[in-house]
Amino acid sequence: MAGTSAPNSLNVAEQVARVLRSNAETQKFIEEQAKLRAEADKLARARALAPWQVALSGMAAGAALFGADAAFVKVLGG
C-alpha cells in the first residue's frame, strides 16, 4: 500500500503544478490581450481624429499665409 500511494501523491503534485503553470500562462495571456486592446483603442481614437487634425492644420497654415500676405501688402505700401 505504501508503495502505491507515493506515485499517486507525486502524480497529484505534478497535476497541481501543471494546473498552476497553466493558470499563470492564462493570466499572462489575459494581461497581454488587455494591453493589445488598449493599444487598438488608442489607434482607433487617433484614426478618428486624423481628419480633424488635417483640417485644423490646414486652417492654421491658411491663417499664417493670410497674415504673411497682409504684412507683405503693408510693407509695400498698399
Short mmCIF file of C-alpha atoms in Angstrom, two decimals:
data_model
loop_
_atom_site.label_atom_id
_atom_site.label_comp_id
_atom_site.label_asym_id
_atom_site.label_seq_id
_atom_site.Cartn_x
_atom_site.Cartn_y
_atom_site.Cartn_z
CA MET A 1 0.00 0.00 0.00
CA ALA A 2 2.72 2.43 0.92
CA GLY A 3 4.42 1.81 -2.41
CA THR A 4 1.32 2.71 -4.39
CA SER A 5 0.49 5.92 -2.50
CA ALA A 6 3.83 7.61 -3.27
CA PRO A 7 3.38 7.58 -7.07
CA ASN A 8 -0.17 8.86 -6.63
CA SER A 9 0.96 11.73 -4.43
CA LEU A 10 3.66 12.60 -6.96
CA ASN A 11 1.08 12.40 -9.72
CA VAL A 12 -1.24 14.75 -7.81
CA ALA A 13 1.62 17.16 -7.10
CA GLU A 14 2.58 17.09 -10.77
CA GLN A 15 -1.01 17.78 -11.79
CA VAL A 16 -1.28 20.65 -9.31
CA ALA A 17 1.98 22.13 -10.63
CA ARG A 18 0.72 21.77 -14.20
CA VAL A 19 -2.56 23.50 -13.32
CA LEU A 20 -0.72 26.33 -11.56
CA ARG A 21 1.56 26.81 -14.58
CA SER A 22 -1.46 26.80 -16.85
CA ASN A 23 -3.19 29.41 -14.69
CA ALA A 24 -0.08 31.61 -14.73
CA GLU A 25 0.16 31.34 -18.53
CA THR A 26 -3.53 32.16 -18.85
CA GLN A 27 -3.15 35.21 -16.62
CA LYS A 28 -0.17 36.38 -18.67
CA PHE A 29 -2.20 35.91 -21.86
CA ILE A 30 -5.11 37.92 -20.40
CA GLU A 31 -2.77 40.77 -19.45
CA GLU A 32 -1.22 40.76 -22.93
CA GLN A 33 -4.67 40.85 -24.53
CA ALA A 34 -5.64 43.82 -22.33
CA LYS A 35 -2.52 45.70 -23.45
CA LEU A 36 -3.23 44.94 -27.10
CA ARG A 37 -6.86 46.00 -26.71
CA ALA A 38 -5.80 49.30 -25.10
CA GLU A 39 -3.36 49.93 -27.95
CA ALA A 40 -6.06 49.15 -30.52
CA ASP A 41 -8.42 51.61 -28.82
CA LYS A 42 -5.70 54.26 -28.85
CA LEU A 43 -5.11 53.72 -32.58
CA ALA A 44 -8.85 53.85 -33.28
CA ARG A 45 -9.10 57.22 -31.49
CA ALA A 46 -6.12 58.53 -33.45
CA ARG A 47 -7.68 57.33 -36.71
CA ALA A 48 -10.96 59.04 -35.85
CA LEU A 49 -9.23 62.34 -35.03
CA ALA A 50 -6.86 62.36 -38.04
CA PRO A 51 -9.24 64.19 -40.46
CA TRP A 52 -9.83 66.91 -37.87
CA GLN A 53 -6.11 67.28 -37.32
CA VAL A 54 -5.56 67.74 -41.06
CA ALA A 55 -8.38 70.29 -41.27
CA LEU A 56 -7.11 72.31 -38.32
CA SER A 57 -3.55 72.23 -39.64
CA GLY A 58 -4.80 73.48 -43.00
CA MET A 59 -6.70 76.32 -41.34
CA ALA A 60 -3.63 77.29 -39.31
CA ALA A 61 -1.49 77.29 -42.45
CA GLY A 62 -4.11 79.40 -44.26
CA ALA A 63 -4.19 81.89 -41.39
CA ALA A 64 -0.39 82.12 -41.44
CA LEU A 65 -0.38 82.74 -45.20
CA PHE A 66 -3.11 85.35 -44.86
CA GLY A 67 -1.10 87.13 -42.15
CA ALA A 68 2.05 86.99 -44.26
CA ASP A 69 0.17 88.40 -47.27
CA ALA A 70 -1.27 91.22 -45.16
CA ALA A 71 2.18 92.08 -43.81
CA PHE A 72 3.66 91.98 -47.31
CA VAL A 73 0.96 94.33 -48.64
CA LYS A 74 1.52 96.68 -45.69
CA VAL A 75 5.30 96.71 -46.32
CA LEU A 76 4.77 97.51 -49.99
CA GLY A 77 2.57 100.45 -49.01
CA GLY A 78 -0.73 99.19 -50.29
#
